[in-house]
Amino acid sequence: MKRLLNGLIILLFFLPELLLAQRLDKESFSLIPESLSIYFRDKANIKGKIAIDSVIVRNREILIHFNQVLSEYPLRPYSVSASYALSYLNLPIIYRDKELKLYSNKKLLEELVPPLYLGAEDKDHLKRYDKLKSQIQEPPLLIRERGGYKITGGLQNRHIAMWQSHGYYYEQKLLRWEWQRARFFGTVEDLYTQSYVLPFLVPMLENAGAVVMLPRERDIQVNEVIVDNDDPSTGYSEPSGLWKDSDSSGFYREKDIYLSGENPFRSGSARESVITGSGRKSFVVFRPHIPERGEYAVYVAYQSHPSSTKSALYTIHHKGGATKVIVNQSMGGGTWIYLGTFLFEKGRNDDGFVELSGILSEKGDVLSADAVRLGGGMGNIAREPSKNGESEKRPGSLNSASSKRINPDIKSPEFKVDLQTSGYPRFTEGARYWLQWAGFSDTIYSPDENSSDYNDDYMSRGRWVNVLSGGSAKNPKERGYGIPLDLAFAFHTDAGITPNDSVIGTLAIYTRYSEDEDLYPTGEPRFNNRYLSDIVQTQIVDDIRALYEPLWQRRGIWDRSYFESRVPKVPSMLLELLSHQNFADMRYGLDPSFRFTVSRAIYKGILKYLSLSSGMDYVVQPLPVNSFSATFEKKEVRLEWAPSQDSLEETATPDGYMVYTRINGDGFDNGRFVSQPEILMQVESGKIYSFKVTAVNKGGESFPSEILSVYKAPQERHTVLIVNGFDRLSAPKSFASSDTSYAGFLDFIDSGVPYLYDISYVGSQYEFRRSVEWSDDDSPGFGASYADYETKVIAGNSFDYPYIHGKAFAKAGLSFVSCSRDAVTSSRVRMNDYPVVDIIMGKQQSTVTGREGNRIRYRVFPSGFMHYIRDYAAKGGKIVVSGANIGTDVWDSPGIDNESKDFVNQVLKYTFRSNNASRTGKFKGAPNPWDFKGSFTFSNTLNPKIYCVESPDAIEPYGEGSHTIFRYSDNNLSAGIAYKGSHSVVALGFPIETIESEEKINEFISYLIKFFEL
């Protein structure tokens, strides 16, 4: 009765105005959407048409409601002002005395502007946005050790849930495991998005201080080792007697293969210890037996209780030393928590174990110990056929599961089918399988009740977000793991095809309502999803346009009801970065530098959104340093470098640097902070020291520099300078025929150069005809690719080749130092100070990212570098230069010039003959005056250890005194030359570091040392 009375009072209050309000004919206002369509035409590539849904005139104002299309444009104060101005000018004259209000998607246009883009003059609007902020902060899940710098303007104490699209899954209808998308242009979306998220985006977020949670395996290591309290033979021990069984169940791997519904975190037990004093006696040791030397992700499992310690200290002992991570065990119990990735030696040893201690805990805290897992491993979830299921299509998808050639009326066969695991590394599989291995309930990873793994996979991710955050202040009413997630981010690349060479571009998707709710549990409006989507999309498009492609397409900001953006109970968005099906997009998308830029843009967008939501100023982490050098100064090593200026972010300025050290090929240590771009380091003779540097500021830590190495021989003779000129990162070679009939990637000529490694390559493209259309994922048409590499990790540019060359010089008793090419051209290092200079060119080659006509990068011999080499040679220097394109890049690359040819002829004493000189990778000594001899093989196929040289150069002697010293075994083309005269040169059409073994590299270098009379 009271509610009815209040309603009548409100109705009577507004009745006069309601009686005066009138809904007008939209046709009278048709000029308004037409003018806005023209104005917004270049703001984004949106297919829909701006239209008016309704026009309402009230006593003092006129309200124009546009359709949702207008809200899909990126609105800014100036475009909102322009919209009002254009609308006012096109109003019928009789209404121009009214106050105009413009709406789209049930919001005033001015409310569609993200607060980030409002200036001081918009303070009235900023006040309105204050109430949208979520101020809830909780202690973080974990704190990683950082030396000498503190993050205060980054993503400290933030928790981000993120997933890289799909993954390998079991299709019950076809009785097989398969990808959720088709193989195009040498990759598949299920793996392609990993090539952004794992090597670039996640490290950037973590370097900014965030805790990043993934529902798919992040470790590419195919070995897996588990140390568990339920099986002490695995390496579990309790040196003290202060432990007892927990009331909660714990992890135990009781079998090799798991069926749906089986939970390994319900199979075992956990241990616990109540801290009674300092906590020094409350510790356990997990000492694994490592099957193979390599890098392994370290995960820990424990149980969470109301009295759990918030300061469990895990110390990971690895080949680089010991790294500490503090874990808040009051959250995250009962699943795998990632601590970091480290280098471990084979076997069970004293520098390869994890120690859990209660030394930092308070008296009365409960410390929990369950299991430690190292490595990603192979898939171990077995599947079997079931009933047919439906699937959700996403925008632009040509190949979602529902479009397969399967008659929905045909049931699965009634014959017996053996249980099948994928046979693939776990990192390739979809979220549905990792979540089961990580202890989540089958209500989370199989909401479709095993009828469709495809549906389970995309539905599980949003549900995982909610159970992960359940019980935290961000999602207090739901039971869960208590991790206070700040946002969820879905990374996809399924956006359609164009018939020509135009780019599809970037689409952002959010969901405004979920089950008619417009608020998150924190009280934060769900409409903030649009701000997140706009900010991230804007950052991506702006950065791509600035650095790669001015014509990069910006698509809409869609409010759509997709599961991955609708279900999470934290701010969420779904990104369609580009189209992996579209050739023009992928000419950029296969380039690792482009992936770095995009990932950095996403990180910056997330940083800016979360800083906005907390009312804090942000600082962007710096770019990697440049012009790095490591040279001797008396008995010390001088390290020098230069900070990189970020033209796109004024806050990305370093406040200091971290210097990391490696000795004799072990792992890097935890680093040393320095405030200036230089440092003197003590070294011992007889050991190879390697260094890398990062830049740091209040926003976090940059990616590392290249790795430089030095060695001081116990009995010094000469010091070799190794110059690393190989910094190339690139996509495979591409082409497009002039008649637009054929296009694609020719990776058999040049597979490109990944950053460190590539986990997204599936096989070479075999369909180059643009006219062949997609008909099925098994017959995708133009861009279709083989599948012979899709379980393999492909080696790329490790930026660590001075170490490989240097080891061989050290083996021969010579000292060596190293530097980047830019350290020479900036005069930081003088080549004239060294009797021999070894120049590493690897697969350096002039490279264009994307369409022809774009900026050329990675020249073998930039003009400034040629000047310094020429000067060194004029003073009688001794030069080694090796690389796959040292002839090709001078004679057969964009922008070639006579100056470069003359330099190579007159100074380096060779000329170019062929750029496809060998298919076998074998070469042998040729008759020569200096007794170069032997037979060798270099890497010419894709492999996980060293990058592949598909097309080495044939180079021939030029001028008197120059002779062929090696020939390719398959055709006797000249593989390398040597010259002795006013100066000395050895030039090789293949990279030394790719020779098949360390022993063979040592043998090869011994011939160089003899030739140079060192």
PDB file of N, CA and C in Angstrom, residues 922-928 931-936 953-957 963-969 972-978 986-990 995 1003-1005 1007-1008:
ATOM      1  N   LYS A 922      74.641 -28.351 -45.586  1.00  0.00           N
ATOM      2  CA  LYS A 922      75.975 -28.949 -45.450  1.00  0.00           C
ATOM      3  C   LYS A 922      76.994 -28.137 -46.253  1.00  0.00           C
ATOM      4  N   PHE A 923      78.175 -27.978 -45.674  1.00  0.00           N
ATOM      5  CA  PHE A 923      79.263 -27.326 -46.404  1.00  0.00           C
ATOM      6  C   PHE A 923      80.583 -27.977 -46.012  1.00  0.00           C
ATOM      7  N   LYS A 924      81.599 -27.721 -46.822  1.00  0.00           N
ATOM      8  CA  LYS A 924      82.894 -28.400 -46.642  1.00  0.00           C
ATOM      9  C   LYS A 924      84.008 -27.455 -47.063  1.00  0.00           C
ATOM     10  N   GLY A 925      85.210 -27.773 -46.592  1.00  0.00           N
ATOM     11  CA  GLY A 925      86.358 -26.987 -46.962  1.00  0.00           C
ATOM     12  C   GLY A 925      86.654 -27.077 -48.443  1.00  0.00           C
ATOM     13  N   ALA A 926      87.103 -25.955 -49.020  1.00  0.00           N
ATOM     14  CA  ALA A 926      87.495 -25.888 -50.423  1.00  0.00           C
ATOM     15  C   ALA A 926      88.999 -25.647 -50.487  1.00  0.00           C
ATOM     16  N   PRO A 927      89.655 -25.995 -51.587  1.00  0.00           N
ATOM     17  CA  PRO A 927      91.085 -25.693 -51.721  1.00  0.00           C
ATOM     18  C   PRO A 927      91.352 -24.212 -51.502  1.00  0.00           C
ATOM     19  N   ASN A 928      92.257 -23.900 -50.572  1.00  0.00           N
ATOM     20  CA  ASN A 928      92.516 -22.506 -50.243  1.00  0.00           C
ATOM     21  C   ASN A 928      93.910 -22.391 -49.648  1.00  0.00           C
ATOM     22  N   ASP A 931      94.332 -23.474 -45.429  1.00  0.00           N
ATOM     23  CA  ASP A 931      93.998 -24.772 -44.845  1.00  0.00           C
ATOM     24  C   ASP A 931      92.687 -24.769 -44.054  1.00  0.00           C
ATOM     25  N   PHE A 932      91.702 -23.961 -44.483  1.00  0.00           N
ATOM     26  CA  PHE A 932      90.338 -24.144 -43.970  1.00  0.00           C
ATOM     27  C   PHE A 932      89.835 -25.479 -44.501  1.00  0.00           C
ATOM     28  N   LYS A 933      89.289 -26.315 -43.650  1.00  0.00           N
ATOM     29  CA  LYS A 933      88.876 -27.647 -44.082  1.00  0.00           C
ATOM     30  C   LYS A 933      87.754 -28.163 -43.187  1.00  0.00           C
ATOM     31  N   GLY A 934      87.404 -29.435 -43.399  1.00  0.00           N
ATOM     32  CA  GLY A 934      86.379 -30.070 -42.583  1.00  0.00           C
ATOM     33  C   GLY A 934      85.012 -30.068 -43.248  1.00  0.00           C
ATOM     34  N   SER A 935      84.097 -30.815 -42.654  1.00  0.00           N
ATOM     35  CA  SER A 935      82.713 -30.880 -43.116  1.00  0.00           C
ATOM     36  C   SER A 935      81.785 -30.465 -41.982  1.00  0.00           C
ATOM     37  N   PHE A 936      80.778 -29.677 -42.308  1.00  0.00           N
ATOM     38  CA  PHE A 936      79.914 -29.095 -41.284  1.00  0.00           C
ATOM     39  C   PHE A 936      78.464 -29.093 -41.768  1.00  0.00           C
ATOM     40  N   ASP A 953      73.323 -17.676 -48.155  1.00  0.00           N
ATOM     41  CA  ASP A 953      73.883 -16.974 -49.316  1.00  0.00           C
ATOM     42  C   ASP A 953      75.086 -17.697 -49.896  1.00  0.00           C
ATOM     43  N   ALA A 954      75.188 -17.661 -51.209  1.00  0.00           N
ATOM     44  CA  ALA A 954      76.442 -18.003 -51.874  1.00  0.00           C
ATOM     45  C   ALA A 954      77.158 -16.694 -52.166  1.00  0.00           C
ATOM     46  N   ILE A 955      78.380 -16.571 -51.662  1.00  0.00           N
ATOM     47  CA  ILE A 955      79.185 -15.370 -51.915  1.00  0.00           C
ATOM     48  C   ILE A 955      80.515 -15.813 -52.507  1.00  0.00           C
ATOM     49  N   GLU A 956      81.039 -15.004 -53.392  1.00  0.00           N
ATOM     50  CA  GLU A 956      82.272 -15.354 -54.089  1.00  0.00           C
ATOM     51  C   GLU A 956      83.346 -14.312 -53.817  1.00  0.00           C
ATOM     52  N   PRO A 957      84.632 -14.717 -53.992  1.00  0.00           N
ATOM     53  CA  PRO A 957      85.729 -13.775 -53.753  1.00  0.00           C
ATOM     54  C   PRO A 957      85.660 -12.580 -54.702  1.00  0.00           C
ATOM     55  N   HIS A 963      89.761 -15.548 -51.574  1.00  0.00           N
ATOM     56  CA  HIS A 963      89.606 -16.922 -52.046  1.00  0.00           C
ATOM     57  C   HIS A 963      88.402 -17.582 -51.374  1.00  0.00           C
ATOM     58  N   THR A 964      87.784 -18.486 -52.096  1.00  0.00           N
ATOM     59  CA  THR A 964      86.742 -19.331 -51.498  1.00  0.00           C
ATOM     60  C   THR A 964      87.391 -20.295 -50.516  1.00  0.00           C
ATOM     61  N   ILE A 965      86.822 -20.400 -49.330  1.00  0.00           N
ATOM     62  CA  ILE A 965      87.356 -21.328 -48.326  1.00  0.00           C
ATOM     63  C   ILE A 965      86.384 -22.459 -47.996  1.00  0.00           C
ATOM     64  N   PHE A 966      85.083 -22.261 -48.268  1.00  0.00           N
ATOM     65  CA  PHE A 966      84.104 -23.325 -48.048  1.00  0.00           C
ATOM     66  C   PHE A 966      83.121 -23.335 -49.213  1.00  0.00           C
ATOM     67  N   ARG A 967      82.607 -24.521 -49.509  1.00  0.00           N
ATOM     68  CA  ARG A 967      81.589 -24.661 -50.539  1.00  0.00           C
ATOM     69  C   ARG A 967      80.429 -25.497 -49.993  1.00  0.00           C
ATOM     70  N   TYR A 968      79.208 -25.186 -50.450  1.00  0.00           N
ATOM     71  CA  TYR A 968      78.048 -25.975 -50.074  1.00  0.00           C
ATOM     72  C   TYR A 968      78.149 -27.341 -50.733  1.00  0.00           C
ATOM     73  N   SER A 969      77.863 -28.369 -49.954  1.00  0.00           N
ATOM     74  CA  SER A 969      78.098 -29.742 -50.416  1.00  0.00           C
ATOM     75  C   SER A 969      77.136 -30.157 -51.519  1.00  0.00           C
ATOM     76  N   ASN A 972      78.292 -27.148 -54.652  1.00  0.00           N
ATOM     77  CA  ASN A 972      79.636 -26.560 -54.761  1.00  0.00           C
ATOM     78  C   ASN A 972      79.626 -25.045 -54.963  1.00  0.00           C
ATOM     79  N   LEU A 973      78.518 -24.385 -54.638  1.00  0.00           N
ATOM     80  CA  LEU A 973      78.544 -22.926 -54.623  1.00  0.00           C
ATOM     81  C   LEU A 973      79.431 -22.451 -53.475  1.00  0.00           C
ATOM     82  N   SER A 974      80.007 -21.275 -53.634  1.00  0.00           N
ATOM     83  CA  SER A 974      80.923 -20.750 -52.631  1.00  0.00           C
ATOM     84  C   SER A 974      80.163 -20.322 -51.381  1.00  0.00           C
ATOM     85  N   ALA A 975      80.498 -20.921 -50.231  1.00  0.00           N
ATOM     86  CA  ALA A 975      79.801 -20.645 -48.979  1.00  0.00           C
ATOM     87  C   ALA A 975      80.501 -19.606 -48.126  1.00  0.00           C
ATOM     88  N   GLY A 976      81.783 -19.362 -48.395  1.00  0.00           N
ATOM     89  CA  GLY A 976      82.523 -18.394 -47.593  1.00  0.00           C
ATOM     90  C   GLY A 976      83.842 -18.045 -48.255  1.00  0.00           C
ATOM     91  N   ILE A 977      84.356 -16.861 -47.931  1.00  0.00           N
ATOM     92  CA  ILE A 977      85.613 -16.410 -48.514  1.00  0.00           C
ATOM     93  C   ILE A 977      86.545 -15.933 -47.399  1.00  0.00           C
ATOM     94  N   ALA A 978      87.839 -15.898 -47.719  1.00  0.00           N
ATOM     95  CA  ALA A 978      88.824 -15.283 -46.831  1.00  0.00           C
ATOM     96  C   ALA A 978      89.724 -14.385 -47.657  1.00  0.00           C
ATOM     97  N   VAL A 986      87.210 -12.771 -43.040  1.00  0.00           N
ATOM     98  CA  VAL A 986      86.516 -14.024 -43.319  1.00  0.00           C
ATOM     99  C   VAL A 986      85.030 -13.689 -43.371  1.00  0.00           C
ATOM    100  N   ALA A 987      84.388 -13.959 -44.512  1.00  0.00           N
ATOM    101  CA  ALA A 987      82.962 -13.675 -44.695  1.00  0.00           C
ATOM    102  C   ALA A 987      82.250 -14.977 -45.031  1.00  0.00           C
ATOM    103  N   LEU A 988      81.149 -15.243 -44.364  1.00  0.00           N
ATOM    104  CA  LEU A 988      80.454 -16.522 -44.466  1.00  0.00           C
ATOM    105  C   LEU A 988      78.979 -16.296 -44.771  1.00  0.00           C
ATOM    106  N   GLY A 989      78.440 -17.035 -45.731  1.00  0.00           N
ATOM    107  CA  GLY A 989      77.041 -16.891 -46.133  1.00  0.00           C
ATOM    108  C   GLY A 989      76.070 -17.671 -45.282  1.00  0.00           C
ATOM    109  N   PHE A 990      76.480 -18.076 -44.120  1.00  0.00           N
ATOM    110  CA  PHE A 990      75.653 -18.783 -43.151  1.00  0.00           C
ATOM    111  C   PHE A 990      76.074 -18.308 -41.759  1.00  0.00           C
ATOM    112  N   ILE A 995      75.768 -23.698 -36.655  1.00  0.00           N
ATOM    113  CA  ILE A 995      76.481 -24.954 -36.918  1.00  0.00           C
ATOM    114  C   ILE A 995      76.034 -26.000 -35.901  1.00  0.00           C
ATOM    115  N   GLU A1003      85.616 -26.373 -33.602  1.00  0.00           N
ATOM    116  CA  GLU A1003      86.512 -26.715 -34.709  1.00  0.00           C
ATOM    117  C   GLU A1003      86.552 -25.589 -35.735  1.00  0.00           C
ATOM    118  N   PHE A1004      85.397 -25.047 -36.045  1.00  0.00           N
ATOM    119  CA  PHE A1004      85.325 -23.983 -37.045  1.00  0.00           C
ATOM    120  C   PHE A1004      86.090 -22.741 -36.580  1.00  0.00           C
ATOM    121  N   ILE A1005      85.868 -22.355 -35.331  1.00  0.00           N
ATOM    122  CA  ILE A1005      86.541 -21.170 -34.794  1.00  0.00           C
ATOM    123  C   ILE A1005      88.059 -21.378 -34.754  1.00  0.00           C
ATOM    124  N   TYR A1007      89.865 -22.740 -36.973  1.00  0.00           N
ATOM    125  CA  TYR A1007      90.411 -22.354 -38.270  1.00  0.00           C
ATOM    126  C   TYR A1007      90.519 -20.833 -38.392  1.00  0.00           C
ATOM    127  N   LEU A1008      89.536 -20.118 -37.840  1.00  0.00           N
ATOM    128  CA  LEU A1008      89.596 -18.654 -37.873  1.00  0.00           C
ATOM    129  C   LEU A1008      90.792 -18.141 -37.080  1.00  0.00           C
TER     130      LEU A1008
END
